XYZ file of C-alpha atoms in Angstrom:
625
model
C 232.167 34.822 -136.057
C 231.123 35.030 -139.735
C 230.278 31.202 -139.918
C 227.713 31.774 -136.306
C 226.063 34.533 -138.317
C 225.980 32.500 -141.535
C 224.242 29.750 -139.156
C 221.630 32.474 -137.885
C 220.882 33.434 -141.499
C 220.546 30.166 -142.935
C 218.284 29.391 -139.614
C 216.205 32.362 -140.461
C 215.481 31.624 -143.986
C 214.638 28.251 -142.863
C 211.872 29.467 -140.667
C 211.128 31.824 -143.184
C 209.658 29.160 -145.523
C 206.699 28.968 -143.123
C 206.655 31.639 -140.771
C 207.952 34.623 -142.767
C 210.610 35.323 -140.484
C 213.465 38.030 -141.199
C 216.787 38.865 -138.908
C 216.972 41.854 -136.555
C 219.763 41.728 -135.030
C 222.943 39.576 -134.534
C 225.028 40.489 -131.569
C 228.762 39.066 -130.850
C 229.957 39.409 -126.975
C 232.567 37.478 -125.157
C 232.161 34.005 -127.858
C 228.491 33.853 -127.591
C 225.975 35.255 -130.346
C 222.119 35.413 -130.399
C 219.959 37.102 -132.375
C 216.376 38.057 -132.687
C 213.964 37.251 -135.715
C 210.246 38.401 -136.048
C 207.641 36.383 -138.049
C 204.859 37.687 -139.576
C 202.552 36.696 -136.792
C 204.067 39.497 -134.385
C 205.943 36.645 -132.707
C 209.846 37.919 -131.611
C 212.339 34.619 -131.331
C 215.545 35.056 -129.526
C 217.913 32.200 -131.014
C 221.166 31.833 -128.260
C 223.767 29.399 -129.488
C 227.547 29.272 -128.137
C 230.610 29.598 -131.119
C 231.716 25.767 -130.771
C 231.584 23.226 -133.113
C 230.173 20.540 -130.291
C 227.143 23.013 -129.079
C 223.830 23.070 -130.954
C 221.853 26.087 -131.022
C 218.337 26.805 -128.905
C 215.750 28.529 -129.798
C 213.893 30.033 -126.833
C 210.595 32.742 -127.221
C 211.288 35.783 -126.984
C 208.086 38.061 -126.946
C 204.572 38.051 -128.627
C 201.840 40.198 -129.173
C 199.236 37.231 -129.302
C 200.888 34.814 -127.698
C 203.359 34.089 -124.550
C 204.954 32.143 -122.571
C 203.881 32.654 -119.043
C 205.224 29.664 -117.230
C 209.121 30.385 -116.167
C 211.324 27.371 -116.307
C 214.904 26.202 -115.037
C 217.464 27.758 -117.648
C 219.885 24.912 -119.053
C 223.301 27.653 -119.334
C 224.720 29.378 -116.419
C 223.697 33.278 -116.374
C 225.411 36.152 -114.738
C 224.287 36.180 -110.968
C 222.917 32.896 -111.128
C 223.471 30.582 -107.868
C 224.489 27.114 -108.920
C 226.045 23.494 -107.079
C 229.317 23.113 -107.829
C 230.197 19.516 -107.132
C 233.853 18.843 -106.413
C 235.844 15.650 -106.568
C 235.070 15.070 -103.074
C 231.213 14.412 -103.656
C 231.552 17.976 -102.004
C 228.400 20.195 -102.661
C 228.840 23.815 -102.749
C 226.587 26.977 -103.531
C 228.335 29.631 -105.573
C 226.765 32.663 -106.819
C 228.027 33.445 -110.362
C 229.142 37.428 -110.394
C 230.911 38.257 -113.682
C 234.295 39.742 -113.602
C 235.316 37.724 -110.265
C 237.106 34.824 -109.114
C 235.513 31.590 -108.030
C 237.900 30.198 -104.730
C 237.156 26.716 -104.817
C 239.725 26.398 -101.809
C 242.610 23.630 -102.206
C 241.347 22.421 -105.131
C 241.998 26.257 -106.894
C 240.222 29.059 -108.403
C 239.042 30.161 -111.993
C 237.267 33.369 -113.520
C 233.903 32.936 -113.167
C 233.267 34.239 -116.639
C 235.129 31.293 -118.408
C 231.501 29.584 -117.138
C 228.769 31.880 -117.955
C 227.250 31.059 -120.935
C 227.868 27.638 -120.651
C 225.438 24.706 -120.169
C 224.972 22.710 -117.105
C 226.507 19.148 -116.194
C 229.703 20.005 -117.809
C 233.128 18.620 -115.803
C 236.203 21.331 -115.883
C 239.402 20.730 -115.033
C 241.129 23.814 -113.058
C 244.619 24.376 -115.118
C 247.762 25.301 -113.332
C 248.709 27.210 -116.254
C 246.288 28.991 -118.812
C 246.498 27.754 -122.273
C 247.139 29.414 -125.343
C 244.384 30.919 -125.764
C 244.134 31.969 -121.957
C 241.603 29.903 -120.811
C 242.034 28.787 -117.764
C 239.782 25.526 -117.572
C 239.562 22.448 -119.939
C 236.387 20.609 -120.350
C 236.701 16.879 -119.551
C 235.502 14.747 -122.242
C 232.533 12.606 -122.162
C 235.022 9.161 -123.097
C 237.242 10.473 -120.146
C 234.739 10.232 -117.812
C 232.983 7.021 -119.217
C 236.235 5.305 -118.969
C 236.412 6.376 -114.983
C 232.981 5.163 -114.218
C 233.935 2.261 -115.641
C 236.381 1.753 -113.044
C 233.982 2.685 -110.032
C 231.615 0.437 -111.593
C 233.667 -2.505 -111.381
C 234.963 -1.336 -107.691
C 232.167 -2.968 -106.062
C 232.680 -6.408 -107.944
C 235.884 -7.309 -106.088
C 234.767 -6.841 -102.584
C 235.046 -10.207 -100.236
C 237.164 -12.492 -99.249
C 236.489 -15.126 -101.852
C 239.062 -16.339 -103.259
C 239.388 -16.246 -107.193
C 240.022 -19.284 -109.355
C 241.252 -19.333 -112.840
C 240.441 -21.709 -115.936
C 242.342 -24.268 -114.371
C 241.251 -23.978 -110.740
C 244.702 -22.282 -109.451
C 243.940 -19.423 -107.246
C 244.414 -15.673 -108.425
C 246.278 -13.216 -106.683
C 243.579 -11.473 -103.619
C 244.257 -8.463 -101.616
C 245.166 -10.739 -98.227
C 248.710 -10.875 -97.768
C 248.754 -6.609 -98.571
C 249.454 -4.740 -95.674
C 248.286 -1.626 -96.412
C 250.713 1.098 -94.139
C 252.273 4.142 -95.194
C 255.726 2.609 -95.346
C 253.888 1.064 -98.912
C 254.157 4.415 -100.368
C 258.023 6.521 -100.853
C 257.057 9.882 -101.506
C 256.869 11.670 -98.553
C 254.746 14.180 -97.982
C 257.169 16.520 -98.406
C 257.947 15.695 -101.788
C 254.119 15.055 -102.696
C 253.808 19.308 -101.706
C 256.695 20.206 -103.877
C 254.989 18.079 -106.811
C 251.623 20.100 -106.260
C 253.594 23.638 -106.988
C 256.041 21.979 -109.866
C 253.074 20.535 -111.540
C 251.613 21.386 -114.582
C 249.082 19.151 -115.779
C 246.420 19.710 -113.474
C 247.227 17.092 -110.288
C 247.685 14.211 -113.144
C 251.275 14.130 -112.461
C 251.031 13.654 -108.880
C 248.866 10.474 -109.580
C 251.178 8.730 -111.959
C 254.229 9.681 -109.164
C 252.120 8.018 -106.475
C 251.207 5.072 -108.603
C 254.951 4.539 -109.752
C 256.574 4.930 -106.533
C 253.924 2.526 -104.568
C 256.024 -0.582 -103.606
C 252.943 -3.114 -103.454
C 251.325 -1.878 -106.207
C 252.374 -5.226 -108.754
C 250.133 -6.895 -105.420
C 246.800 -4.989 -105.735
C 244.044 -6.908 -107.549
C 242.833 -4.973 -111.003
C 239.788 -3.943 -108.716
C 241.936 -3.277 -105.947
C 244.010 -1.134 -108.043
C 240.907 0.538 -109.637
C 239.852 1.835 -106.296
C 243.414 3.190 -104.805
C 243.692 4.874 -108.162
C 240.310 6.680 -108.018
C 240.708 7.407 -104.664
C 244.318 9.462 -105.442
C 242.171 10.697 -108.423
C 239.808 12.260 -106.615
C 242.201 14.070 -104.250
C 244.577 15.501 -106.373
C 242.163 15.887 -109.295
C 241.018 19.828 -109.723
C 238.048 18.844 -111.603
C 234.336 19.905 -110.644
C 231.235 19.486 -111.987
C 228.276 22.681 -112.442
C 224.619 22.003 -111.722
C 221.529 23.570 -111.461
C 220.092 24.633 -108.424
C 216.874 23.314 -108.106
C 214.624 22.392 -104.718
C 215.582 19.035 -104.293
C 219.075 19.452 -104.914
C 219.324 22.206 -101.873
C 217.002 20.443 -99.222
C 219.854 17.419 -100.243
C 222.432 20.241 -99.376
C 221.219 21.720 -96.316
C 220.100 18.262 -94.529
C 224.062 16.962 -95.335
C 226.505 20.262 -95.656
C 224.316 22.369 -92.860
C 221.909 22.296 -89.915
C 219.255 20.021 -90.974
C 217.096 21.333 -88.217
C 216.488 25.116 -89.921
C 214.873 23.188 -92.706
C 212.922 20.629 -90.043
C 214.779 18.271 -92.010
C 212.749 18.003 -95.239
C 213.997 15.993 -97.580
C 213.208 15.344 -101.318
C 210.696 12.556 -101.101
C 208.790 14.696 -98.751
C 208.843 17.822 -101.208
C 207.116 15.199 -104.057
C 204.403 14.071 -101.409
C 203.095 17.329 -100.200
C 202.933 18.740 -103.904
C 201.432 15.814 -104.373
C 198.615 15.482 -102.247
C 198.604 19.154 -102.118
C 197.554 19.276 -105.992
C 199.646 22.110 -106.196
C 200.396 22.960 -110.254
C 200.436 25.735 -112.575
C 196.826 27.163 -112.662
C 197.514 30.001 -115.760
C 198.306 33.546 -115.846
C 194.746 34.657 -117.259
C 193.297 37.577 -115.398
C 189.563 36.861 -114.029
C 186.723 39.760 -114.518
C 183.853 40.983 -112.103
C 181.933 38.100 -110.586
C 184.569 34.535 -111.110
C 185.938 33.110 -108.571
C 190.343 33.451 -108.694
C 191.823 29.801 -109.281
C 195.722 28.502 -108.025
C 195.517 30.286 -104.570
C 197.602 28.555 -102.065
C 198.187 29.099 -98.407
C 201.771 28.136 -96.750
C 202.660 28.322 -93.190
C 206.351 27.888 -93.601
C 209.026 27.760 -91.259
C 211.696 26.164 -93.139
C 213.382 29.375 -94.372
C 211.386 29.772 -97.681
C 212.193 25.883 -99.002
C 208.372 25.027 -99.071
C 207.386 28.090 -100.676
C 210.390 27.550 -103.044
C 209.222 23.748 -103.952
C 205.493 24.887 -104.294
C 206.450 28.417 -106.515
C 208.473 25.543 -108.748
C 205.581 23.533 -109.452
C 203.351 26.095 -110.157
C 206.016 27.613 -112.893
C 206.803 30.959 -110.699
C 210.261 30.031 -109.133
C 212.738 30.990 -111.420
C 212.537 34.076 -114.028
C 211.905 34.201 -117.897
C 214.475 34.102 -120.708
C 213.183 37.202 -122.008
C 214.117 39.161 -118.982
C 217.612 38.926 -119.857
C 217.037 41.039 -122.894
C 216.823 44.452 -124.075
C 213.513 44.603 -126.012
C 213.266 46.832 -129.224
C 209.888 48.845 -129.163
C 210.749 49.737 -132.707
C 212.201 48.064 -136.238
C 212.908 51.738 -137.718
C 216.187 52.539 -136.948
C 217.285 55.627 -134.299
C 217.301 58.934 -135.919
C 220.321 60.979 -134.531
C 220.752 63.874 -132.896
C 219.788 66.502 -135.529
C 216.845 64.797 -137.005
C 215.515 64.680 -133.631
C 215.449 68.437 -132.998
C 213.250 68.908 -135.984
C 210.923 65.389 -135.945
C 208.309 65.018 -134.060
C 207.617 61.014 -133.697
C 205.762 58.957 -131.184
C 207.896 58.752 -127.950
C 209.089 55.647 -126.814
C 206.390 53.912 -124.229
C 207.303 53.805 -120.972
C 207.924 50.283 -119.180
C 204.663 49.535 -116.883
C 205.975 48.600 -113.622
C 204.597 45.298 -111.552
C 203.416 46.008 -108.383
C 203.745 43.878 -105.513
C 201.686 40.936 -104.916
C 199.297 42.224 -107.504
C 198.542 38.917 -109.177
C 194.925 37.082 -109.088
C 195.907 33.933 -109.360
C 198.340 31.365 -109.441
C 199.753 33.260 -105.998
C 201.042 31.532 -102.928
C 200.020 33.984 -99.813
C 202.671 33.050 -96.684
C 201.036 33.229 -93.404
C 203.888 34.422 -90.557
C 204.213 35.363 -87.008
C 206.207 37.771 -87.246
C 206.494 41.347 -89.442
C 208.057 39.888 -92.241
C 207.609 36.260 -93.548
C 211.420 34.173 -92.731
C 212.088 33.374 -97.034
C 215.561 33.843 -96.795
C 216.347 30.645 -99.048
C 214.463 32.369 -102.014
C 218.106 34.106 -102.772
C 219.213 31.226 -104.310
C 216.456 31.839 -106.729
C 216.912 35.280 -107.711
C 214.459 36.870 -105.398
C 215.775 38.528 -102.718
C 212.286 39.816 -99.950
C 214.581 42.353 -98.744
C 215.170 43.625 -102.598
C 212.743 42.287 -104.673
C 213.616 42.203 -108.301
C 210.662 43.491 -110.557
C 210.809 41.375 -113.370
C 210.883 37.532 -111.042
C 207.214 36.043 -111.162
C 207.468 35.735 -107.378
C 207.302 39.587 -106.963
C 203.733 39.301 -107.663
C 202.295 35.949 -107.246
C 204.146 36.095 -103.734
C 202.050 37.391 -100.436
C 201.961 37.469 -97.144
C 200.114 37.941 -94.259
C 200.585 37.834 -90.599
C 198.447 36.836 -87.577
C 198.304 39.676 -86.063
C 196.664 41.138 -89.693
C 194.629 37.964 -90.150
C 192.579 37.899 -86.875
C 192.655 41.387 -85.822
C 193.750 43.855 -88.901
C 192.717 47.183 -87.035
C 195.377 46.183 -84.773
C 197.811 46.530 -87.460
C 199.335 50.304 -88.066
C 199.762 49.296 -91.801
C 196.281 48.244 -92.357
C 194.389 50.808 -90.010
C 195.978 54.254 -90.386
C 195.121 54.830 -94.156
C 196.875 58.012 -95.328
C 194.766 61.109 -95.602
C 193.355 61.922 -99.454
C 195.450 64.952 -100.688
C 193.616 66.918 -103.541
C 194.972 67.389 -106.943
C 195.314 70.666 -106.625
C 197.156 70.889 -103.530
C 199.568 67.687 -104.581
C 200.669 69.864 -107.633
C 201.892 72.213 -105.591
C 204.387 70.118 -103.558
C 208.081 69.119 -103.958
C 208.762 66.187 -105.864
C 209.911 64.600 -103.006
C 206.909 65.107 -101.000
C 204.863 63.445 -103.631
C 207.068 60.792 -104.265
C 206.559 59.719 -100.364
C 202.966 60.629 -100.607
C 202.027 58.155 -103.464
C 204.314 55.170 -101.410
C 202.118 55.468 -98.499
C 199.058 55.649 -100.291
C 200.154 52.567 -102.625
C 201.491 50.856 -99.324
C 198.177 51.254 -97.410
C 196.190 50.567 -101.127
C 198.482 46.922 -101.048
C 198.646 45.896 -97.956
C 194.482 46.433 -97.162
C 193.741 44.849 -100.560
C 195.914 41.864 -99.398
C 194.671 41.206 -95.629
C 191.219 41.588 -97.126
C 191.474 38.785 -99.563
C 192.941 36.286 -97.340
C 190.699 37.161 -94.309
C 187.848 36.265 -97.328
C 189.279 32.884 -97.957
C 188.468 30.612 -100.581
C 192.204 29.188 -100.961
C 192.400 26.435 -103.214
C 194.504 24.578 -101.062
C 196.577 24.360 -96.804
C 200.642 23.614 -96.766
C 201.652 23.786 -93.463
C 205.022 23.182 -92.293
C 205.746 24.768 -89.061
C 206.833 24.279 -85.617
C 203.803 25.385 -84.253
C 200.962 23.359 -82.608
C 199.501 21.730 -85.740
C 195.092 22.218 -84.269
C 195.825 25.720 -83.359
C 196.563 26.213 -87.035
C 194.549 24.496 -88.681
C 191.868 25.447 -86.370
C 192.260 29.037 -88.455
C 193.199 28.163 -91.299
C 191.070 25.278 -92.863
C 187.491 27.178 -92.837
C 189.263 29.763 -94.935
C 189.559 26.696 -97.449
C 187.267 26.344 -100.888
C 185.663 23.164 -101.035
C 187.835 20.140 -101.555
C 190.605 21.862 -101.018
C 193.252 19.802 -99.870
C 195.322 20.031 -96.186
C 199.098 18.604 -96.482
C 201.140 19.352 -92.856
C 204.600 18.004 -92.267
C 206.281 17.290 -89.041
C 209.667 15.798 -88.357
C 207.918 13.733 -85.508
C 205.254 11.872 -85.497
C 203.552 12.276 -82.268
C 201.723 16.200 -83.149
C 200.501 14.212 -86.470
C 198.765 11.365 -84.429
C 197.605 13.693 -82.103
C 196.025 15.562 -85.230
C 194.549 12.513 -86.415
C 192.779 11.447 -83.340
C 191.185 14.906 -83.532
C 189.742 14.282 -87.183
C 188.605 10.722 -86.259
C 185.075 9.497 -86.796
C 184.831 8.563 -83.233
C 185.454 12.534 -82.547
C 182.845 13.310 -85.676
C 180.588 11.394 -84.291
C 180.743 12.281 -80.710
C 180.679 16.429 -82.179
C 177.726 15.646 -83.986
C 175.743 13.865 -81.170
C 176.574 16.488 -78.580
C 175.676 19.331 -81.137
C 172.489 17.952 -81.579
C 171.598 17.826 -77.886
C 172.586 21.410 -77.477
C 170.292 22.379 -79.733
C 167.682 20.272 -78.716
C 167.993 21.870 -75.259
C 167.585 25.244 -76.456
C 164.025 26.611 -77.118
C 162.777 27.267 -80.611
C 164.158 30.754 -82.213
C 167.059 31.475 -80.059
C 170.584 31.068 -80.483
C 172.512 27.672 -79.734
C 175.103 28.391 -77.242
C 177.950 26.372 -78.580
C 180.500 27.213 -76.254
C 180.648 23.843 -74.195
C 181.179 22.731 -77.344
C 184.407 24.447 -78.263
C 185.695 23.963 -75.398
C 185.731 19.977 -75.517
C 186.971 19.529 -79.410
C 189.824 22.112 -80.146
C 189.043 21.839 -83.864
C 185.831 20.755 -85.918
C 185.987 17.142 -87.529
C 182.627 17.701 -89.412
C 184.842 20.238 -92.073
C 187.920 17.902 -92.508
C 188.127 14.342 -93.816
C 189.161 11.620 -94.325
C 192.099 12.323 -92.020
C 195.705 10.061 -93.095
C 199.064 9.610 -92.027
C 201.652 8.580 -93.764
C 205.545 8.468 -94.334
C 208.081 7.856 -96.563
C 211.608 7.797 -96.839
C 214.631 6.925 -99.365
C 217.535 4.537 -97.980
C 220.214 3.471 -100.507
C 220.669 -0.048 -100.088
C 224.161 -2.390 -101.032
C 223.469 -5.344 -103.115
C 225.947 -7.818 -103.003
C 224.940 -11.623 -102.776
C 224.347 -12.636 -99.660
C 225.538 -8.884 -98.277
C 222.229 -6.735 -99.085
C 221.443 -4.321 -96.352
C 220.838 -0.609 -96.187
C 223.999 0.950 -95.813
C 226.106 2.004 -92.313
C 227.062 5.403 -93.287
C 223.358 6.555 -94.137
C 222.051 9.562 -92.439
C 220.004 8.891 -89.634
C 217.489 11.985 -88.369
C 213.801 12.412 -88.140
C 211.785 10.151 -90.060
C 209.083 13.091 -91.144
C 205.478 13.021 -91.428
C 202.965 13.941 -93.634
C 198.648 14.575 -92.575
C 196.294 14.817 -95.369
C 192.713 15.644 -95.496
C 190.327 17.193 -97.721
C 187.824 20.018 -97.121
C 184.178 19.729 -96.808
C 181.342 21.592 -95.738
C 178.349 19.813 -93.558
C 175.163 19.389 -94.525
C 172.552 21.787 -92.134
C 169.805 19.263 -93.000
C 169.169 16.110 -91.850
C 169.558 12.790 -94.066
C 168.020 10.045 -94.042
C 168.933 7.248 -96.228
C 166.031 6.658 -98.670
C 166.101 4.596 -102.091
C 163.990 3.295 -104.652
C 162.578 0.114 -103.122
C 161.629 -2.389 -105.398
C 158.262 -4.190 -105.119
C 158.570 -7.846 -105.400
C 156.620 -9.757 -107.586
C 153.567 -11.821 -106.408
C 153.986 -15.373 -106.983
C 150.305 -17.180 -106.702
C 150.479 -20.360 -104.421
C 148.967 -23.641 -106.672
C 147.711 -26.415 -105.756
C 150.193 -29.208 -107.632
C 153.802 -27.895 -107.991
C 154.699 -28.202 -111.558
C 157.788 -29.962 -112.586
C 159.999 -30.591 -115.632
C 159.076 -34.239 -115.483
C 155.792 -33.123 -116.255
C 155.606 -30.907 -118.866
C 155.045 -32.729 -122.460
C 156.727 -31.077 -125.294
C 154.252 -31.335 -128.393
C 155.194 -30.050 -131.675
């Protein structure tokens, strides 16, 4: 422990050289040690490292008076109550939420304490131990030249595939896998004795493999490839070995389209994800509040039925998915150390500021607002996050750059209890006089009423910087409402699993249909007499949306198939996942001209060439010096 404190100092006088920095605090728990420094500047930095020899330390920001770091990113170590993949031997996926003082059931392949992991990084391999080692640990991390050595061997699996026959330097053919008959008869241990070698064993399942390799009766037959694969096939079943990764958005729309129902998600994959960011231009517009009088930037609209996995995708790009370092902890509000309990009856000091709360969906911009059918927007998947809707933490970004809406509030918000019945005004002098309790509840309706109006009212204004839609819904109908709540050049992304809504879409965007809107718009209004109102109605009721206000309407797909190369054998492979294709509509907002164009340029006048009476030519002209 003294050497990881010796490595703080030394790092602190190092930054000290430029940055005046001076320790604060080192703190020792369960092998890890961080510590906090302070520069000169007012800047706090919170350096994290792990008491190995093989881990470097990090250095992540802490806090700042003048400056910060506002956009959250994934963390590279597992944290307490963190959700992350565990991938098994299997090419298994599984979601495990890390709870400290627990035990992780990874079914046949065994369990572990789950706080042997936390603290450590990401895209490590353990090894589950039958027996804890001497210092009680209960898992063993594989080395990176144990694994190399095993891809090796998959890597050459591949190689050996066929039915050619393999020559030598002299031409005589090698040994091939033809004449192996491969039965269970090839194998001796039965599977009786294979079961009493799983609860004898001690070396973590490697036993079992070297007892099925040695009492294999055609194993001098198998090809070096051949052999290769049978042994990383034992490997993998008797192996207790798994591998920890980060959750991020592509990993779990990989995880719910293979390990669940693919159809709760409307089968989104990854490449779909990257396209509708994409042509959404959906990024990280800044944390900076905007005064009186400018316009709020990195406001999004979502319609998403996928369970939250849109929302989660977009929130990821923009920086607001996953919460900040510094969250994890305690901040010191003062260098002077705590005066005890005596002192303190007799000095008066400042008193210790207390911590502002956020309030909910408070944030001007970079926000996502979630229109919904229903009370309460369907974001379930956001758990895997760290943001629970049904307990929202405080301190995750999403708590305030998330909102929603629902259709009832959006095109009739009297007929919304929340939104109508505003809470009658209570004096000050009267509110003094009641319980605690009763002004508790008081200020929650009044703060409920004050959110909930101040939200409806800023979507129903508009002015969204950009349309995700992703719903089961009829595609028009939406965008119908949605798209003249849209800034200019806003962009429209909606996905569909099918193509047929999305072509239907696109047909209503067309400039056949622009043109044809236009022409019969026109006529209505030169039917109607000068000064009164163009009934449109007719109108509306032959073209469901407006083309003038979106364009230029595309359709596109797009869709990842691992292949097998092999010479004169390259073909997508059998055991792909088949499914919906998925779609994707683009278009980009406008807003029509109320004037008429006409197209009128600069035209040039053309110079007037007099007519003579005996063309001139070369032949004829006498070149005098």
């Amino acid at each position: 422990m003294t050497e990881m404190g010796d490595d703080l100092r030394s790092l602190s006088l190092s930054l000290s050289r430029s940055q005046g920095t001076r320790i604060l605090q080192i703190h020792y728990d369960r092998g890890l040690t961080w510590g906090k420094l302070r520069c000169q500047n007012g800047l706090r930095i919170c350096i994290y490292c792990i008491v190995h020899s093989h881990y470097a330390p990090r250095i992540i920001l802490w806090k700042s008076s003048s400056f910060s770091c506002s956009i959250a990113i994934m963390h590279s170590y597992i944290r307490p109550g963190q959700f992350v993949a565990i991938r098994l031997q299997s090419d298994q996926l599984r979601l495990i939420q890390i709870i400290p003082d627990t035990i992780v059931n990874l079914g046949r392949f065994g369990n572990f304490a789950a706080n042997q992991i936390i603290g450590r990084p990401f895209y490590f391999t353990f090894e589950i131990l039958d027996a804890c080692d001497d210092a009680g640990h209960q898992l063993r991390v594989v080395s990176a030249t144990e694994l190399h050595a095993e891809t090796l061997l998959a890597d050459g699996e591949g190689d050996g595939e066929g039915d050619d026959v393999d020559t030598g330097e002299n031409g005589i053919p090698m040994r091939t896998n033809r004449q192996i008959n491969d039965e269970n008869s090839s194998q001796k241990l039965t599977l009786e004795e294979i079961e009493e070698l799983k609860r004898e064993a001690g070396g973590a399942g490697k036993d079992i493999v070297a007892k099925l390799l040695e009492s294999h009766s055609a194993i001098d037959q198998k090809t070096a490839f051949s052999l290769a694969k049978y042994t990383l096939r034992k490997r993998k079943k008797y192996l207790k070995r798994f591998t920890i990764l980060p959750l991020d958005v592509g990993l779990l729309a990989n995880y719910l389209i293979e390990e669940r129902d693919a159809q709760k998600s409307m089968e989104l994959r990854d490449e779909h994800i990257g396209l509708i960011g994409c042509w959404g231009n959906v990024h990280h517009s800044g944390n900076v509040e905007v005064g009186e009088g400018m316009k709020p930037h990195g406001r999004y609209a979502i319609v998403d039925e996928t369970g939250g996995l849109v929302v989660a995708a977009m929130a990821e790009r923009m920086g607001i998915l996953y919460p900040h370092d510094a969250d994890e902890y305690p901040a010191e509000e003062q260098d002077a150390p705590i005066p005890n309990a005596t002192e303190s009856e007799h000095t008066t000091g400042p008193s210790k500021p207390r911590r502002i709360r956020p309030q909910l969906m408070s944030a001007t911009t970079n926000t996502i607002t979630v229109f919904h059918p229903y009370s309460q927007p369907n974001l379930s998947l956001l758990k895997f996050f760290g943001y629970d809707t049904n307990n929202p933490d405080e301190s995750h970004p999403l708590h305030t750059h998330l909102k929603s809406i629902s259709w009832m509030q959006l095109a009739d918000p009297n007929s919304d209890p929340l939104y109508a019945n505003e809470p009658p005004t209570i004096p000050a002098e009267e509110l003094a006089e009641l319980k605690q309790s009763k002004r508790t509840a008081y200020y929650h309706k009044r703060n409920r009423w004050g959110r909930v109006k101040a939200v409806v009212d800023e979507g129903r204004a508009g002015n969204f910087d950009g349309l995700i839609v992703s719903t089961l819904l009829e595609p028009a109908s939406v965008l119908k409402t949605m798209v003249p709540l849209l800034a200019g050049s806003a962009p429209v992304v909606v996905y569909s699993p099918t193509v047929e809504s999305l072509v239907e879409l696109t047909d209503m965007y067309s400039t056949a249909r622009r043109t044809a809107f236009i022409n019969k718009k026109r006529e209505l209004e030169s039917q109607s007499s000068e000064g009164e109102a163009v009934d449109l109605s007719s109108l509306h009721e032959e073209f469901v949306v407006d083309p003038t206000i979106l364009l230029p309407p595309t359709l596109q797909t797009s869709r990842v198939r691992p292949w097998q190369v092999l010479p004169g054998r390259t073909h997508p492979l059998m055991t792909g996942r088949g499914g919906a294709e998925g779609y994707l509509f683009h278009g980009i907002r406008v807003f029509p001209t109320t004037q008429n164009i006409q197209a009128a340029g600069n035209v040039r006048k053309r110079r007037k060439v007099e007519a003579t009476s005996t063309p001139i030519s070369d032949r004829d002209v006498e070149m005098t010096s």
